[in-house]
Amino acid sequence: MKITVVGTGYVGLVTGACLAEMGNHVVCLDLDPGRIATLLRGELPIHEPGLLDIVLHNTRSGRLAFTRDVDHAVAHGRVQFIAVGTPADEDGSADLQHVLAAARAIAERMQEPRLIVNKSTVPVGTADRVRELVAQVLRARGLPTLAFSVASNPEFLKEGSAVQDFMRPDRVVVGADDPQTAQTLHQLYAPFMRNVDRLIVMNVRSAEFTKYAANAMLATRISFMNELALLAEKLGADIEQVRTGIGTDPRIGTHFLYAGTGYGGSCFPKDVQALVHTAREAGQELSILQAVQAVNERQKQVLVDKIVARFGADLRGRRFALWGLAFKPGTDDMREAPSRTIIERLLALGAEVATYDPVALAQARIALGERTGLRLLDQAHAVLEGADALVIVTEWKEFRSPDFAYLAATLRQPVIFDGRNLFEPADMHALGFEYHAIGRSAP
Ligand SMILES: NC(=O)c1ccc[n+]([C@@H]2O[C@H](COP(=O)([O-])OP(=O)(O)OC[C@H]3O[C@@H](n4cnc5c(N)ncnc54)[C@H](O)[C@@H]3O)[C@@H](O)[C@H]2O)c1
């Protein structure tokens, strides 16, 4: 099938590359000249394991192309995926300007029937807005009978395992209001689900809602465990033991029960916020999700609260080594990363911070900028020298079995603040460390 993907970020690039891998002919459009130039050089603008191989393989075989040429992109694909960003607007709602601009660009140029598929995360009712906009533009062009349809196909891939998620999806949700549209998308996704058909067809509004419901549920689990972790510390319980104790119940399951430094990233914060906003506009309060947000904001402060409790609120003359900047392992995405809040506050309290991340340094430089007292280094060991404590923020695999003897010898004092509960407190004490984790203190 001939496909166009509008927006070549985490979602658009993975979608385009994986669809090309299955034999489709894909054109990926982006308006960002730097992004397209990077891709045309055979490099990736983002870090995503396994993606480069697929991109190179398919560009060489002629099935995948990158362009800034909107005319060419709209002329190419019978199916036009919209995968542009939907950041939070000032009032917390999803900013739809890029989605609507992409839809308008398609409507202004299309000469033949088009299926417009919205992959961006958008509030319920957006497909209707896109449909109205396209119809209006076509009428203005004197083409009121040119056929088109608008579908919703929310994306559930996870940064860090996006290729795997797209190639072997748990489910593919399609919101379609006519059987022909559902049929086309079924054809497109069938190669990804040869063992079991995991396509779930529903009406468009339900598909749009499903994406928000999924992210809201996952964010809720995280905040729930973070809140219980604070209580566990007060009660002398260990949240890690509690986690295994409840996760083995199949009704609960093991995923997303980790206490930590709060959720971040490009999706959960803005999507929870947008759903709360949507509900308000519909005259309903979402009290659970409001609490989820409040708990998350507090949780981003917990690690620094512990540092302040240990070293005092005046951190001038103190130096901290910080491991992990990306909002989670496997990605270089710094959007809403808890590390940003932690670094900002440590600097504000007068501390010096030396940080390391295996892949996110370039993005972190952009996100954090040049700051007095902040150093971004490309060696995990280099940040330790002269530090009063090690602060672990992202659970990259390479942090899970560090050389503890080297750590103890290099830090000014053997103190670790672990925002990801990577180690056993008893082991750490036996090794001579003062170990502060989340939800694990003895009374
Ligand atoms: N990142 C994720 O893990 C993830 C997962 C599921 C869903 N989503 C959703 O998918 C959407 C895209 O997210 P992302 O992380 O890939 O965004 P992103 O910011 O990485 O990429 C968006 C791209 O769209 C381009 N763009 C914007 N307007 C355009 C236009 N009119 N024409 C062409 N290109 C345009 C931008 O230049 C940018 O490169 C969002 O709605 C997001 O919520 C993201």
XYZ file of C-alpha atoms and ligand atoms in Angstrom:
487
model
C 0.000 0.000 0.000
C 1.147 3.578 -0.577
C 1.274 5.403 2.730
C 2.206 8.856 3.920
C 3.118 9.596 7.516
C 2.885 13.243 8.535
C 5.247 13.970 11.434
C 8.489 12.061 11.796
C 9.000 11.987 15.565
C 9.019 8.968 17.872
C 5.650 7.746 16.640
C 5.741 8.823 12.984
C 9.232 7.515 12.307
C 8.613 4.144 13.926
C 5.250 3.821 12.163
C 6.700 4.717 8.764
C 9.735 2.460 9.117
C 7.750 -0.558 10.364
C 5.073 -0.207 7.672
C 7.850 -0.060 5.042
C 9.440 -3.153 6.597
C 6.210 -5.052 5.796
C 6.462 -4.113 2.101
C 4.454 -0.894 1.983
C 5.764 2.169 0.162
C 6.022 4.928 2.731
C 6.791 8.623 2.500
C 7.496 10.342 5.831
C 6.884 14.074 5.896
C 8.210 16.523 8.453
C 8.412 20.303 8.415
C 11.553 20.367 10.568
C 14.439 20.758 8.091
C 17.025 19.534 10.613
C 15.091 16.363 11.243
C 14.692 15.517 7.553
C 18.343 16.392 6.806
C 19.453 14.017 9.595
C 17.300 11.227 8.185
C 18.524 11.844 4.630
C 22.111 11.470 5.917
C 21.148 8.020 7.161
C 21.091 9.032 10.821
C 18.296 9.072 13.387
C 17.083 12.235 15.130
C 16.001 10.132 18.141
C 17.407 7.225 20.108
C 15.298 4.117 19.612
C 16.813 0.618 19.781
C 16.605 -1.347 16.512
C 15.171 1.532 14.505
C 18.261 2.549 12.537
C 18.641 -0.860 10.894
C 15.041 -0.851 9.696
C 15.262 2.722 8.451
C 18.476 2.077 6.495
C 17.279 -1.232 5.092
C 14.033 0.257 3.812
C 15.431 3.523 2.479
C 18.007 1.513 0.507
C 15.312 -0.767 -0.872
C 13.314 2.282 -1.993
C 10.276 1.630 0.215
C 10.912 4.442 2.684
C 11.562 8.080 1.841
C 11.778 11.295 3.865
C 10.656 14.645 2.608
C 9.694 18.211 3.489
C 7.707 18.451 0.253
C 4.053 18.568 1.318
C 2.714 18.319 -2.270
C 4.680 15.134 -2.845
C 3.651 13.649 0.504
C -0.068 14.277 -0.037
C 0.066 12.963 -3.608
C 1.801 9.762 -2.485
C -0.292 7.941 0.106
C -3.829 6.682 -0.247
C -3.591 6.398 3.525
C -2.323 9.529 5.275
C -1.295 9.007 8.893
C -1.124 12.071 11.098
C 1.530 11.553 13.813
C 2.395 15.091 14.842
C 2.857 16.349 18.389
C -0.079 17.284 20.648
C 1.636 19.084 23.523
C -0.235 20.517 26.483
C -1.684 23.951 25.896
C -1.479 26.597 28.613
C -4.851 25.568 30.059
C -3.872 21.875 30.145
C -5.880 20.896 27.082
C -4.194 19.141 24.146
C -2.890 21.679 21.645
C -4.335 20.562 18.316
C -2.701 23.156 16.095
C -0.296 20.680 14.472
C -2.990 18.059 13.901
C -5.315 20.593 12.297
C -2.482 22.085 10.217
C -1.595 18.618 8.946
C -5.244 17.892 8.081
C -5.559 21.227 6.306
C -2.378 20.573 4.313
C -3.849 17.272 3.117
C -7.238 18.815 2.284
C -5.672 21.679 0.339
C -3.772 19.334 -1.953
C -5.603 16.031 -2.284
C -6.761 15.203 -5.816
C -7.912 11.637 -5.174
C -9.765 9.882 -2.337
C -7.798 9.749 0.905
C -8.089 7.917 4.192
C -6.813 10.215 6.942
C -5.778 8.261 10.030
C -5.088 10.098 13.239
C -2.294 8.459 15.228
C -1.557 11.429 17.460
C -3.113 11.319 20.924
C -6.094 13.644 20.600
C -9.173 14.459 22.673
C -12.476 12.820 21.935
C -14.157 14.642 19.068
C -10.964 15.553 17.200
C -11.739 13.242 14.257
C -15.026 15.109 13.874
C -13.161 18.419 13.820
C -10.723 17.054 11.238
C -13.629 15.759 9.129
C -15.368 19.138 9.212
C -12.153 20.976 8.372
C -11.347 18.742 5.396
C -14.925 18.967 4.061
C -14.848 22.751 4.398
C -11.530 23.044 2.508
C -12.721 20.694 -0.223
C -15.900 22.748 -0.629
C -13.816 25.905 -0.907
C -11.706 24.194 -3.577
C -14.850 23.304 -5.532
C -14.368 19.582 -4.817
C -17.272 18.851 -2.449
C -17.692 15.272 -3.669
C -14.054 14.195 -3.417
C -14.207 11.151 -1.130
C -12.301 10.958 2.124
C -12.711 9.407 5.514
C -11.161 10.047 8.902
C -10.197 7.255 11.291
C -8.592 7.088 14.704
C -5.703 4.720 15.327
C -4.105 5.671 18.648
C -0.574 4.473 19.165
C 0.479 2.434 22.196
C 4.185 1.983 21.490
C 6.637 2.593 24.328
C 9.793 4.590 23.774
C 12.748 2.272 24.253
C 10.893 -0.731 22.815
C 8.937 1.057 20.110
C 10.021 -1.116 17.192
C 9.225 -4.313 19.051
C 5.874 -2.867 20.197
C 4.919 -1.854 16.674
C 6.056 -5.095 15.049
C 4.325 -7.304 17.645
C 1.461 -5.228 19.036
C -0.603 -6.293 22.081
C -3.524 -4.782 20.256
C -4.242 -2.340 17.456
C -7.153 -0.044 18.175
C -8.995 1.294 15.171
C -11.811 3.790 15.393
C -13.746 3.716 12.155
C -17.243 4.823 11.306
C -17.513 2.812 8.092
C -16.647 -0.809 7.206
C -14.431 0.127 4.251
C -12.097 2.149 6.486
C -11.910 -0.656 9.037
C -11.172 -3.106 6.218
C -8.308 -0.983 4.834
C -6.688 -0.659 8.246
C -7.182 -4.345 8.900
C -5.324 -5.096 5.662
C -2.543 -2.749 6.656
C -2.056 -4.244 10.124
C -2.701 -7.931 9.332
C 1.014 -8.628 8.622
C 1.832 -7.533 12.188
C -0.647 -9.981 13.719
C -0.248 -13.227 11.806
C -0.619 -15.481 14.862
C -3.589 -13.846 16.499
C -5.724 -11.057 15.076
C -5.411 -8.298 17.660
C -7.239 -5.573 15.775
C -9.994 -4.022 17.855
C -12.457 -1.998 15.820
C -14.680 0.487 17.614
C -16.311 3.804 16.957
C -14.015 6.773 16.506
C -14.794 8.530 19.773
C -14.213 5.370 21.791
C -10.854 4.855 20.081
C -9.819 8.401 20.930
C -10.919 7.859 24.519
C -9.167 4.471 24.793
C -5.722 6.046 24.455
C -6.360 8.488 27.302
C -7.922 5.782 29.443
C -4.837 3.576 28.987
C -2.350 6.286 29.940
C -4.531 7.484 32.808
C -4.685 3.954 34.219
C -0.909 3.491 33.992
C -0.226 6.876 35.588
C -2.689 5.982 38.348
C -0.832 2.767 39.167
C 2.438 4.684 39.433
C 1.037 7.409 41.684
C -0.781 4.816 43.783
C 2.472 2.979 44.491
C 4.378 6.208 45.071
C 1.870 7.296 47.661
C 1.950 3.908 49.389
C 5.771 4.059 49.321
C 5.745 7.209 51.440
C 3.492 5.488 53.947
C 5.629 2.318 53.892
C 8.610 4.403 55.007
C 6.652 5.734 57.957
C 5.402 2.274 58.924
C 8.702 0.473 58.549
C 7.462 -1.629 55.631
C 9.346 -2.202 52.378
C 7.395 -1.153 49.268
C 9.428 -3.556 47.129
C 8.236 -6.490 49.208
C 4.705 -5.140 49.116
C 4.980 -4.801 45.325
C 5.852 -8.459 44.852
C 3.186 -9.372 47.374
C 0.427 -7.729 45.372
C 1.799 -8.083 41.834
C 1.542 -11.859 41.962
C -2.234 -11.498 42.160
C -3.321 -11.923 38.531
C -6.107 -9.398 39.076
C -3.422 -6.814 39.820
C -0.448 -7.940 37.708
C 3.181 -6.948 38.006
C 3.447 -4.013 35.617
C 3.690 -0.357 36.544
C 3.872 -0.971 40.271
C 7.326 0.500 40.809
C 7.720 3.312 43.279
C 10.195 5.900 42.054
C 10.724 9.564 41.313
C 7.364 10.107 39.615
C 6.252 9.617 36.033
C 7.456 11.885 33.248
C 7.911 11.704 29.510
C 6.037 13.051 26.553
C 2.749 11.264 27.239
C 1.545 10.598 30.799
C 1.774 14.139 32.181
C 0.118 15.838 29.231
C -2.433 13.090 28.606
C -3.642 12.936 32.211
C -3.842 16.718 32.223
C -5.757 16.768 28.930
C -8.248 14.163 30.131
C -8.903 16.134 33.310
C -9.452 19.187 31.121
C -11.781 17.331 28.742
C -13.807 16.069 31.697
C -14.120 19.560 33.127
C -15.388 20.868 29.827
C -17.940 18.060 29.855
C -19.036 19.138 33.342
C -17.370 16.332 35.276
C -14.544 16.298 37.803
C -12.076 13.414 37.560
C -11.085 13.338 41.222
C -8.871 10.254 40.988
C -6.809 11.695 38.168
C -6.473 15.051 39.884
C -5.011 13.214 42.866
C -2.757 11.214 40.532
C -1.317 14.471 39.228
C -0.847 15.995 42.680
C 0.876 12.851 43.973
C 3.180 12.867 40.963
C 4.200 16.479 41.448
C 5.046 15.763 45.081
C 6.912 12.572 44.162
C 9.304 14.441 41.874
C 10.480 16.273 45.032
C 10.946 13.204 47.232
C 14.549 12.468 46.340
C 15.647 16.074 46.994
C 13.593 16.095 50.227
C 15.696 13.139 51.357
C 18.899 14.924 50.334
C 17.810 18.004 52.296
C 16.944 15.852 55.311
C 20.456 14.392 55.173
C 22.579 17.410 54.218
C 20.424 20.384 55.192
C 18.633 22.933 53.031
C 21.771 24.926 52.294
C 23.626 22.817 49.760
C 26.305 25.350 48.891
C 29.654 23.588 48.772
C 27.949 20.223 48.231
C 28.450 18.276 45.055
C 26.165 15.525 43.762
C 26.719 12.874 41.109
C 23.523 12.129 39.205
C 23.076 9.009 37.085
C 20.307 9.034 34.497
C 18.627 11.979 32.798
C 16.128 10.472 30.335
C 12.622 10.078 31.721
C 13.088 6.316 31.484
C 15.723 3.889 30.181
C 15.928 3.115 26.467
C 15.185 6.619 25.256
C 16.843 10.022 25.001
C 13.512 11.771 25.601
C 13.881 14.521 28.213
C 10.292 15.792 28.049
C 8.961 16.161 31.615
C 11.816 13.996 32.917
C 11.930 13.969 36.753
C 15.702 14.555 36.470
C 14.926 18.108 35.344
C 12.969 18.914 38.505
C 15.613 17.276 40.689
C 18.506 19.123 39.026
C 16.681 22.467 39.100
C 16.043 22.160 42.827
C 19.542 20.976 43.712
C 21.016 23.919 41.805
C 18.544 26.301 43.446
C 19.705 25.078 46.861
C 23.279 25.915 45.899
C 24.597 22.433 45.071
C 26.866 21.513 42.198
C 25.635 18.638 40.046
C 27.615 16.405 37.694
C 25.411 14.149 35.583
C 25.783 11.227 33.235
C 23.322 9.448 30.943
C 24.211 6.783 28.365
C 22.172 8.338 25.524
C 20.333 11.486 26.625
C 23.241 13.934 27.035
C 22.599 15.789 23.769
C 18.883 16.160 24.511
C 19.671 17.090 28.112
C 21.982 19.882 26.928
C 19.074 21.306 24.944
C 16.548 20.798 27.762
C 18.688 22.101 30.634
C 20.881 24.627 28.839
C 24.142 26.018 30.204
C 23.784 26.307 33.976
C 26.226 27.428 36.615
C 27.040 24.443 38.790
C 25.844 21.840 36.276
C 28.164 19.560 34.326
C 27.043 16.904 31.824
C 29.713 14.229 31.402
C 29.895 11.196 29.136
C 31.418 8.832 31.720
C 29.465 7.335 34.633
C 32.626 7.190 36.745
C 33.720 10.732 35.982
C 30.723 12.289 37.726
C 31.522 10.531 41.004
C 34.771 12.258 41.810
C 34.452 14.580 44.777
C 30.695 14.032 45.080
C 29.008 13.979 48.481
C 26.516 11.403 47.245
C 25.342 9.512 44.183
C 21.763 10.188 43.090
C 20.208 7.576 40.771
C 17.294 8.891 38.716
C 16.910 6.628 35.646
C 17.224 2.841 35.910
C 19.535 2.200 32.948
C 20.799 -1.402 32.953
C 24.413 -0.279 33.312
C 23.595 1.208 36.740
C 22.238 -2.044 38.142
C 25.558 -3.727 38.975
C 28.073 -0.964 39.558
C 31.552 -1.500 40.969
C 30.623 -0.732 44.565
C 34.219 -0.735 45.781
C 35.062 1.930 43.198
C 31.945 3.883 44.161
C 32.858 3.837 47.842
C 36.442 4.822 47.108
C 35.549 7.650 44.718
C 32.613 9.372 46.416
C 33.568 11.791 49.185
C 31.353 9.690 51.418
C 29.543 6.428 50.567
C 26.008 7.805 50.313
C 23.473 6.810 47.643
C 20.029 8.258 47.003
C 18.342 5.716 44.773
C 15.180 6.956 43.076
C 14.633 3.576 41.377
C 15.160 1.055 44.173
C 17.874 -0.786 42.257
C 19.562 -2.407 45.239
C 18.726 -4.262 48.437
C 19.076 -2.019 51.508
C 20.620 -4.826 53.575
C 23.264 -5.508 50.905
C 24.082 -1.826 50.672
C 24.511 -1.497 54.412
C 26.727 -4.585 54.417
C 28.852 -2.911 51.750
C 29.219 0.127 53.970
C 26.852 2.464 52.110
C 24.358 4.817 53.578
C 21.478 3.940 51.265
C 18.337 6.037 50.815
C 15.711 4.465 48.574
C 11.996 5.022 47.962
C 9.591 3.409 50.408
C 12.154 1.148 52.028
C 13.334 2.714 55.263
C 13.219 0.823 58.513
C 11.285 2.553 61.314
N 6.341 9.402 22.084
C 5.587 8.378 22.461
O 6.038 7.474 23.143
C 4.133 8.311 22.054
C 3.444 7.109 22.206
C 2.116 7.052 21.825
C 1.489 8.172 21.316
N 2.174 9.337 21.194
C 1.488 10.493 20.615
O 1.874 10.588 19.250
C 1.965 11.962 18.860
C 3.365 12.255 18.356
O 4.273 12.075 19.417
P 5.849 12.062 19.199
O 6.471 11.781 20.507
O 6.195 11.202 18.025
O 6.085 13.602 18.795
P 7.411 14.320 18.358
O 7.376 15.652 18.932
O 8.585 13.420 18.606
O 7.267 14.432 16.758
C 6.295 15.168 16.116
C 6.857 15.590 14.750
O 5.817 16.187 13.977
C 6.386 17.219 13.206
N 5.315 18.105 12.755
C 4.575 18.972 13.472
N 3.650 19.565 12.683
C 3.795 19.039 11.449
C 3.126 19.227 10.219
N 2.085 20.063 10.110
N 3.545 18.543 9.145
C 4.590 17.685 9.240
N 5.258 17.449 10.390
C 4.868 18.117 11.486
C 7.381 17.862 14.137
O 8.358 18.598 13.423
C 7.982 16.617 14.839
O 9.115 16.133 14.173
C 1.564 12.765 20.094
O 0.196 13.034 20.026
C 1.852 11.816 21.225
O 1.047 12.079 22.351
C 3.489 9.428 21.532
